[in-house]
Amino acid sequence: MSGNRADGERGEAAGAFLEIACDESGSDGENLTGGNTDVFAHAGVSLPEATAAAIVREIRDRIRSPAEEYKANHLLREKHRVVLEWLLAPDGPVHGQARVHLMEKAYFVVDRAVSLLLDDPAGAVTLFRVGRRTVGEDGWRAFLAAANHLLRVRHDGDPVEGFYRTVDTLRRAHPGTDAAEILERLAATRPRAEAYRAGFLDAPPLIPVLNPLLPAIVRTAVLWSGDGRPVRLVHDRQNMLTPDRIAWIEDMARRAGARLAGVRLVVARDDTRVQVADFLAGIARKIASDELNGRGDPALTALLRPYVDPASVWGDVRSRALLAAPVAGRW
């Protein structure tokens, strides 16, 4: 895109603001429990274009792959580990100038379901932490799939019936547990779920509850303007980023205290800053997923840690402690 308003740019004209180039990794749309990845990552980098171009050239010179477009998987190959470590190192080219917001998809589903039906974020944390060990792996997977089906916009079968049938089965099988207490409360929310689904009959919602990209962009704006600086986001073009949704992002970011000067959409191959953000997002997603699943590489996790947003959406306690430093009220 050229960057004019017809191409998706909104907000102030270029001026005294910090540009943050952004990209994501692990997007499966609203299919968060049955997709190809269990982690979503959204990265932002603050780099001059010349610096980003030099980083991309250096990566190409070190890896020497014939591929026309380099992606994170080139850096994640064991034979290129030294290049990966160079990129993330404390004395590397992006240290202090890049951040990544992580989302553990299973937790995101539980958080959204419990928040929508019960208005109880604390209940989501409790259910996520005790759910799997209480109802077992199969029961927990069934709950996650039913919750995902209930919340996603696409209509397939009877998601309300499927969700409450699953909730009823689990609460009856595990009475007297902390998980059952929350499941009992969920069992009484069917009218709210039916109203939620009925709202789709007129038109799909502008902001899908389960799409992680939009809140991640909002968080990126808040994170980078934390010291009061105005920022403009330069983002890889996505079908999800329509003008109406960009307007929503800008409004929500400003409500959260960000000084957001606008969002500009570009083609990633035409902006080396976005390419560097793409590298970081893909690398972070893979390292975080490995850590989540108990196969983490301690050295790589340690290298990633300074880049991770402490306000990332993450429920697993063990991996959370390894991936980012704690911040009051979140991690």
Tab-separated table of C-alpha atoms in Angstrom:
chain	number	residue	atom	x	y	z
A	1	MET	CA	0.000	0.000	0.000
A	2	SER	CA	1.124	3.519	-0.672
A	3	GLY	CA	0.275	4.839	2.775
A	4	ASN	CA	-2.538	7.228	1.856
A	5	ARG	CA	-5.849	7.136	3.674
A	6	ALA	CA	-7.548	5.126	0.954
A	7	ASP	CA	-4.961	2.417	1.524
A	8	GLY	CA	-5.692	2.121	5.224
A	9	GLU	CA	-3.773	4.897	6.947
A	10	ARG	CA	-5.605	6.955	9.529
A	11	GLY	CA	-4.520	9.457	12.118
A	12	GLU	CA	-2.063	12.328	12.008
A	13	ALA	CA	0.252	13.089	9.135
A	14	ALA	CA	3.926	12.238	9.442
A	15	GLY	CA	5.607	14.351	12.072
A	16	ALA	CA	7.211	14.173	15.488
A	17	PHE	CA	6.382	10.588	16.415
A	18	LEU	CA	8.166	7.280	16.789
A	19	GLU	CA	7.420	4.737	14.060
A	20	ILE	CA	7.083	1.139	15.209
A	21	ALA	CA	7.141	-1.537	12.516
A	22	CYS	CA	4.988	-4.561	13.356
A	23	ASP	CA	4.203	-8.086	12.253
A	24	GLU	CA	2.710	-11.235	13.755
A	25	SER	CA	3.222	-14.984	13.820
A	26	GLY	CA	0.872	-17.824	14.664
A	27	SER	CA	-2.366	-16.382	13.348
A	28	ASP	CA	-5.039	-19.023	12.790
A	29	GLY	CA	-7.901	-16.550	12.823
A	30	GLU	CA	-10.501	-17.586	15.374
A	31	ASN	CA	-9.487	-21.254	15.340
A	32	LEU	CA	-7.391	-21.051	18.492
A	33	THR	CA	-7.756	-24.615	19.762
A	34	GLY	CA	-7.597	-26.591	16.522
A	35	GLY	CA	-5.104	-24.612	14.478
A	36	ASN	CA	-1.463	-25.184	13.693
A	37	THR	CA	0.023	-23.206	16.583
A	38	ASP	CA	-0.611	-22.802	20.309
A	39	VAL	CA	1.048	-19.374	20.658
A	40	PHE	CA	0.400	-16.059	18.936
A	41	ALA	CA	3.150	-13.437	18.832
A	42	HIS	CA	3.026	-9.796	17.780
A	43	ALA	CA	6.342	-7.969	17.456
A	44	GLY	CA	7.224	-4.307	17.131
A	45	VAL	CA	10.623	-2.826	16.324
A	46	SER	CA	11.920	0.734	16.492
A	47	LEU	CA	14.633	0.881	13.860
A	48	PRO	CA	15.710	3.302	11.149
A	49	GLU	CA	15.081	1.887	7.704
A	50	ALA	CA	18.796	1.841	6.935
A	51	THR	CA	19.541	-0.146	10.100
A	52	ALA	CA	16.784	-2.666	9.350
A	53	ALA	CA	18.058	-3.063	5.797
A	54	ALA	CA	21.565	-3.703	7.118
A	55	ILE	CA	20.225	-6.370	9.515
A	56	VAL	CA	18.389	-8.149	6.704
A	57	ARG	CA	21.501	-8.033	4.513
A	58	GLU	CA	23.630	-9.410	7.332
A	59	ILE	CA	21.207	-12.286	7.899
A	60	ARG	CA	21.250	-13.085	4.188
A	61	ASP	CA	25.044	-12.947	4.074
A	62	ARG	CA	25.349	-15.270	7.087
A	63	ILE	CA	22.681	-17.804	6.072
A	64	ARG	CA	23.182	-17.746	2.300
A	65	SER	CA	19.906	-19.434	1.449
A	66	PRO	CA	18.679	-19.172	-2.169
A	67	ALA	CA	15.183	-18.305	-0.883
A	68	GLU	CA	13.836	-15.038	-2.257
A	69	GLU	CA	12.079	-14.185	1.001
A	70	TYR	CA	13.650	-15.020	4.356
A	71	LYS	CA	11.414	-15.988	7.275
A	72	ALA	CA	11.969	-16.864	10.918
A	73	ASN	CA	12.276	-20.567	10.129
A	74	HIS	CA	15.576	-19.880	8.360
A	75	LEU	CA	16.991	-18.515	11.610
A	76	LEU	CA	15.462	-21.298	13.704
A	77	ARG	CA	17.329	-24.084	11.909
A	78	GLU	CA	20.008	-25.604	14.087
A	79	LYS	CA	22.716	-24.992	11.502
A	80	HIS	CA	21.981	-21.249	11.742
A	81	ARG	CA	21.848	-21.066	15.523
A	82	VAL	CA	24.802	-18.694	15.701
A	83	VAL	CA	22.876	-16.215	13.525
A	84	LEU	CA	19.816	-16.482	15.774
A	85	GLU	CA	21.911	-15.892	18.870
A	86	TRP	CA	23.596	-12.912	17.205
A	87	LEU	CA	20.206	-11.350	16.427
A	88	LEU	CA	18.842	-11.701	19.974
A	89	ALA	CA	22.055	-11.132	21.955
A	90	PRO	CA	22.334	-8.246	24.448
A	91	ASP	CA	24.935	-6.666	22.162
A	92	GLY	CA	22.973	-7.601	19.040
A	93	PRO	CA	21.355	-5.302	16.480
A	94	VAL	CA	17.797	-5.182	17.888
A	95	HIS	CA	18.351	-5.358	21.656
A	96	GLY	CA	16.506	-2.522	23.375
A	97	GLN	CA	14.719	-1.627	20.157
A	98	ALA	CA	12.225	-4.474	19.845
A	99	ARG	CA	9.405	-5.988	21.910
A	100	VAL	CA	7.028	-8.886	21.428
A	101	HIS	CA	3.566	-9.455	22.894
A	102	LEU	CA	2.703	-13.134	23.424
A	103	MET	CA	-0.656	-14.862	23.731
A	104	GLU	CA	-1.118	-18.424	24.936
A	105	LYS	CA	-4.086	-19.361	22.785
A	106	ALA	CA	-5.746	-21.832	25.143
A	107	TYR	CA	-5.676	-19.300	27.961
A	108	PHE	CA	-6.990	-16.585	25.631
A	109	VAL	CA	-10.023	-18.786	24.843
A	110	VAL	CA	-10.740	-19.459	28.527
A	111	ASP	CA	-10.281	-15.805	29.415
A	112	ARG	CA	-12.637	-14.649	26.681
A	113	ALA	CA	-15.293	-17.271	27.458
A	114	VAL	CA	-15.370	-16.679	31.206
A	115	SER	CA	-15.164	-12.903	30.811
A	116	LEU	CA	-18.058	-12.880	28.322
A	117	LEU	CA	-20.307	-15.245	30.264
A	118	LEU	CA	-19.423	-14.420	33.873
A	119	ASP	CA	-17.656	-11.023	33.805
A	120	ASP	CA	-15.044	-12.670	36.011
A	121	PRO	CA	-11.393	-12.481	34.847
A	122	ALA	CA	-10.232	-14.040	38.114
A	123	GLY	CA	-12.497	-17.015	37.451
A	124	ALA	CA	-10.786	-17.511	34.099
A	125	VAL	CA	-7.391	-17.700	35.809
A	126	THR	CA	-8.683	-20.225	38.338
A	127	LEU	CA	-10.401	-22.406	35.739
A	128	PHE	CA	-7.343	-22.393	33.490
A	129	ARG	CA	-4.996	-23.363	36.307
A	130	VAL	CA	-7.095	-26.186	37.745
A	131	GLY	CA	-9.108	-27.267	34.711
A	132	ARG	CA	-6.740	-29.689	33.006
A	133	ARG	CA	-5.657	-31.516	36.143
A	134	THR	CA	-9.258	-31.717	37.388
A	135	VAL	CA	-11.071	-32.949	34.281
A	136	GLY	CA	-8.145	-34.691	32.555
A	137	GLU	CA	-6.559	-34.067	29.193
A	138	ASP	CA	-9.494	-35.293	27.095
A	139	GLY	CA	-12.057	-33.386	29.134
A	140	TRP	CA	-10.010	-30.214	29.014
A	141	ARG	CA	-9.545	-30.430	25.259
A	142	ALA	CA	-13.285	-30.946	24.866
A	143	PHE	CA	-13.997	-27.847	26.962
A	144	LEU	CA	-11.535	-25.687	25.020
A	145	ALA	CA	-12.940	-26.839	21.679
A	146	ALA	CA	-16.529	-26.195	22.809
A	147	ALA	CA	-15.657	-22.733	24.129
A	148	ASN	CA	-13.817	-21.881	20.913
A	149	HIS	CA	-16.808	-23.064	18.865
A	150	LEU	CA	-19.210	-21.005	20.968
A	151	LEU	CA	-17.255	-17.761	20.652
A	152	ARG	CA	-16.136	-17.833	17.019
A	153	VAL	CA	-18.180	-15.942	14.474
A	154	ARG	CA	-18.531	-18.772	11.960
A	155	HIS	CA	-21.750	-20.722	12.380
A	156	ASP	CA	-21.312	-24.498	12.331
A	157	GLY	CA	-23.905	-26.743	13.973
A	158	ASP	CA	-25.300	-25.636	17.341
A	159	PRO	CA	-22.384	-24.143	19.315
A	160	VAL	CA	-24.549	-23.165	22.284
A	161	GLU	CA	-25.900	-26.682	22.759
A	162	GLY	CA	-22.446	-28.182	22.316
A	163	PHE	CA	-20.849	-25.886	24.886
A	164	TYR	CA	-23.451	-26.413	27.608
A	165	ARG	CA	-23.576	-30.154	27.022
A	166	THR	CA	-19.799	-30.264	27.561
A	167	VAL	CA	-19.987	-28.046	30.656
A	168	ASP	CA	-22.748	-30.193	32.142
A	169	THR	CA	-20.832	-33.428	31.500
A	170	LEU	CA	-17.676	-32.110	33.168
A	171	ARG	CA	-19.332	-30.547	36.195
A	172	ARG	CA	-21.268	-33.729	36.918
A	173	ALA	CA	-18.151	-35.880	36.558
A	174	HIS	CA	-16.034	-33.762	38.940
A	175	PRO	CA	-18.268	-32.458	41.757
A	176	GLY	CA	-16.788	-30.588	44.692
A	177	THR	CA	-13.728	-29.326	42.846
A	178	ASP	CA	-12.621	-25.736	42.201
A	179	ALA	CA	-13.178	-26.336	38.501
A	180	ALA	CA	-16.690	-27.664	39.116
A	181	GLU	CA	-17.613	-24.505	41.022
A	182	ILE	CA	-16.834	-22.348	38.002
A	183	LEU	CA	-18.443	-24.863	35.643
A	184	GLU	CA	-21.622	-24.702	37.757
A	185	ARG	CA	-21.678	-20.949	37.310
A	186	LEU	CA	-21.083	-21.305	33.573
A	187	ALA	CA	-23.955	-23.780	33.326
A	188	ALA	CA	-26.340	-21.009	34.398
A	189	THR	CA	-25.272	-18.582	31.663
A	190	ARG	CA	-27.039	-20.098	28.666
A	191	PRO	CA	-29.313	-17.069	28.075
A	192	ARG	CA	-26.261	-14.834	27.780
A	193	ALA	CA	-24.615	-17.226	25.309
A	194	GLU	CA	-27.788	-17.417	23.229
A	195	ALA	CA	-27.981	-13.619	23.136
A	196	TYR	CA	-24.343	-13.483	22.041
A	197	ARG	CA	-24.953	-15.880	19.150
A	198	ALA	CA	-28.211	-14.166	18.193
A	199	GLY	CA	-26.278	-10.953	17.721
A	200	PHE	CA	-24.558	-12.536	14.704
A	201	LEU	CA	-27.824	-12.875	12.793
A	202	ASP	CA	-27.896	-9.245	11.675
A	203	ALA	CA	-24.197	-8.992	10.806
A	204	PRO	CA	-20.834	-10.346	11.990
A	205	PRO	CA	-19.280	-8.222	14.737
A	206	LEU	CA	-16.689	-5.641	13.716
A	207	ILE	CA	-14.290	-6.981	16.357
A	208	PRO	CA	-14.357	-10.795	16.685
A	209	VAL	CA	-13.970	-11.807	20.322
A	210	LEU	CA	-11.421	-14.515	19.533
A	211	ASN	CA	-9.139	-12.769	17.046
A	212	PRO	CA	-5.868	-12.041	18.879
A	213	LEU	CA	-4.408	-9.614	16.321
A	214	LEU	CA	-6.513	-6.558	17.111
A	215	PRO	CA	-5.954	-6.449	20.903
A	216	ALA	CA	-2.283	-7.258	20.316
A	217	ILE	CA	-1.912	-4.177	18.107
A	218	VAL	CA	-3.614	-2.062	20.747
A	219	ARG	CA	-1.214	-3.401	23.367
A	220	THR	CA	1.764	-2.681	21.099
A	221	ALA	CA	0.694	0.962	20.808
A	222	VAL	CA	0.329	1.234	24.579
A	223	LEU	CA	3.664	-0.469	25.230
A	224	TRP	CA	5.694	1.788	22.937
A	225	SER	CA	4.077	5.044	24.051
A	226	GLY	CA	4.517	4.262	27.736
A	227	ASP	CA	6.907	7.167	28.257
A	228	GLY	CA	4.514	9.650	26.693
A	229	ARG	CA	5.945	9.583	23.183
A	230	PRO	CA	3.467	9.647	20.295
A	231	VAL	CA	3.862	6.585	18.066
A	232	ARG	CA	2.708	5.525	14.638
A	233	LEU	CA	2.444	1.831	13.824
A	234	VAL	CA	3.617	0.557	10.451
A	235	HIS	CA	2.007	-2.844	10.031
A	236	ASP	CA	2.122	-5.634	7.490
A	237	ARG	CA	-1.031	-5.505	5.406
A	238	GLN	CA	-3.718	-7.908	6.628
A	239	ASN	CA	-7.267	-8.553	5.448
A	240	MET	CA	-8.357	-8.166	9.064
A	241	LEU	CA	-7.092	-4.575	9.173
A	242	THR	CA	-9.963	-2.773	7.478
A	243	PRO	CA	-10.395	0.999	7.917
A	244	ASP	CA	-13.179	0.453	10.481
A	245	ARG	CA	-11.013	-1.882	12.541
A	246	ILE	CA	-8.062	0.486	12.339
A	247	ALA	CA	-10.362	3.191	13.704
A	248	TRP	CA	-11.296	0.833	16.561
A	249	ILE	CA	-7.606	0.123	17.282
A	250	GLU	CA	-6.834	3.820	17.422
A	251	ASP	CA	-9.793	4.527	19.708
A	252	MET	CA	-9.022	1.657	22.082
A	253	ALA	CA	-5.317	2.529	22.216
A	254	ARG	CA	-6.056	6.117	23.079
A	255	ARG	CA	-8.575	5.066	25.723
A	256	ALA	CA	-5.783	2.952	27.235
A	257	GLY	CA	-3.475	5.964	27.386
A	258	ALA	CA	-1.439	5.498	24.218
A	259	ARG	CA	-0.505	8.506	22.129
A	260	LEU	CA	-1.197	6.801	18.823
A	261	ALA	CA	-0.589	8.995	15.777
A	262	GLY	CA	-2.049	6.448	13.386
A	263	VAL	CA	-1.655	3.060	11.710
A	264	ARG	CA	-0.060	2.690	8.274
A	265	LEU	CA	-0.294	-0.547	6.289
A	266	VAL	CA	2.557	-1.680	4.058
A	267	VAL	CA	3.614	-4.747	2.099
A	268	ALA	CA	6.203	-6.539	4.237
A	269	ARG	CA	8.623	-7.240	1.407
A	270	ASP	CA	8.795	-3.492	0.723
A	271	ASP	CA	9.747	-2.503	4.288
A	272	THR	CA	12.794	-4.107	5.908
A	273	ARG	CA	11.672	-2.889	9.344
A	274	VAL	CA	8.541	-5.028	9.046
A	275	GLN	CA	10.708	-7.921	7.874
A	276	VAL	CA	12.769	-7.660	11.067
A	277	ALA	CA	9.521	-7.598	13.090
A	278	ASP	CA	8.437	-10.709	11.201
A	279	PHE	CA	11.707	-12.452	12.151
A	280	LEU	CA	11.224	-11.572	15.823
A	281	ALA	CA	7.560	-12.600	15.912
A	282	GLY	CA	8.267	-16.006	14.371
A	283	ILE	CA	11.301	-16.631	16.568
A	284	ALA	CA	9.435	-15.609	19.721
A	285	ARG	CA	6.427	-17.764	18.881
A	286	LYS	CA	8.587	-20.862	18.409
A	287	ILE	CA	10.731	-20.328	21.525
A	288	ALA	CA	7.658	-19.580	23.654
A	289	SER	CA	5.759	-22.597	22.297
A	290	ASP	CA	8.696	-24.872	23.047
A	291	GLU	CA	8.874	-23.529	26.583
A	292	LEU	CA	5.117	-23.908	27.042
A	293	ASN	CA	5.323	-27.565	26.010
A	294	GLY	CA	8.261	-28.446	28.251
A	295	ARG	CA	10.874	-28.678	25.543
A	296	GLY	CA	12.368	-25.223	25.886
A	297	ASP	CA	15.974	-24.359	25.177
A	298	PRO	CA	17.174	-22.470	28.288
A	299	ALA	CA	19.716	-20.421	26.353
A	300	LEU	CA	17.195	-19.268	23.738
A	301	THR	CA	14.514	-18.592	26.345
A	302	ALA	CA	16.974	-16.409	28.245
A	303	LEU	CA	17.854	-14.517	25.072
A	304	LEU	CA	14.159	-13.927	24.291
A	305	ARG	CA	13.174	-12.831	27.791
A	306	PRO	CA	14.228	-9.140	27.517
A	307	TYR	CA	12.000	-8.732	24.461
A	308	VAL	CA	8.790	-10.182	25.939
A	309	ASP	CA	6.035	-7.801	26.999
A	310	PRO	CA	5.391	-8.511	30.707
A	311	ALA	CA	1.688	-7.865	30.059
A	312	SER	CA	1.476	-10.750	27.604
A	313	VAL	CA	-1.650	-12.928	27.828
A	314	TRP	CA	-0.281	-16.112	29.348
A	315	GLY	CA	-1.803	-18.610	31.760
A	316	ASP	CA	0.798	-21.359	32.236
A	317	VAL	CA	2.639	-20.536	35.467
A	318	ARG	CA	5.874	-22.429	34.857
A	319	SER	CA	6.639	-21.126	31.383
A	320	ARG	CA	5.372	-17.656	32.252
A	321	ALA	CA	8.040	-17.335	34.932
A	322	LEU	CA	10.755	-18.212	32.414
A	323	LEU	CA	9.598	-16.082	29.513
A	324	ALA	CA	9.231	-12.629	31.050
A	325	ALA	CA	9.896	-10.603	34.156
A	326	PRO	CA	6.835	-10.044	36.406
A	327	VAL	CA	4.866	-6.821	36.396
A	328	ALA	CA	2.343	-5.712	39.008
A	329	GLY	CA	-1.136	-7.031	38.305
A	330	ARG	CA	-0.239	-9.285	35.366
A	331	TRP	CA	2.785	-11.584	35.391
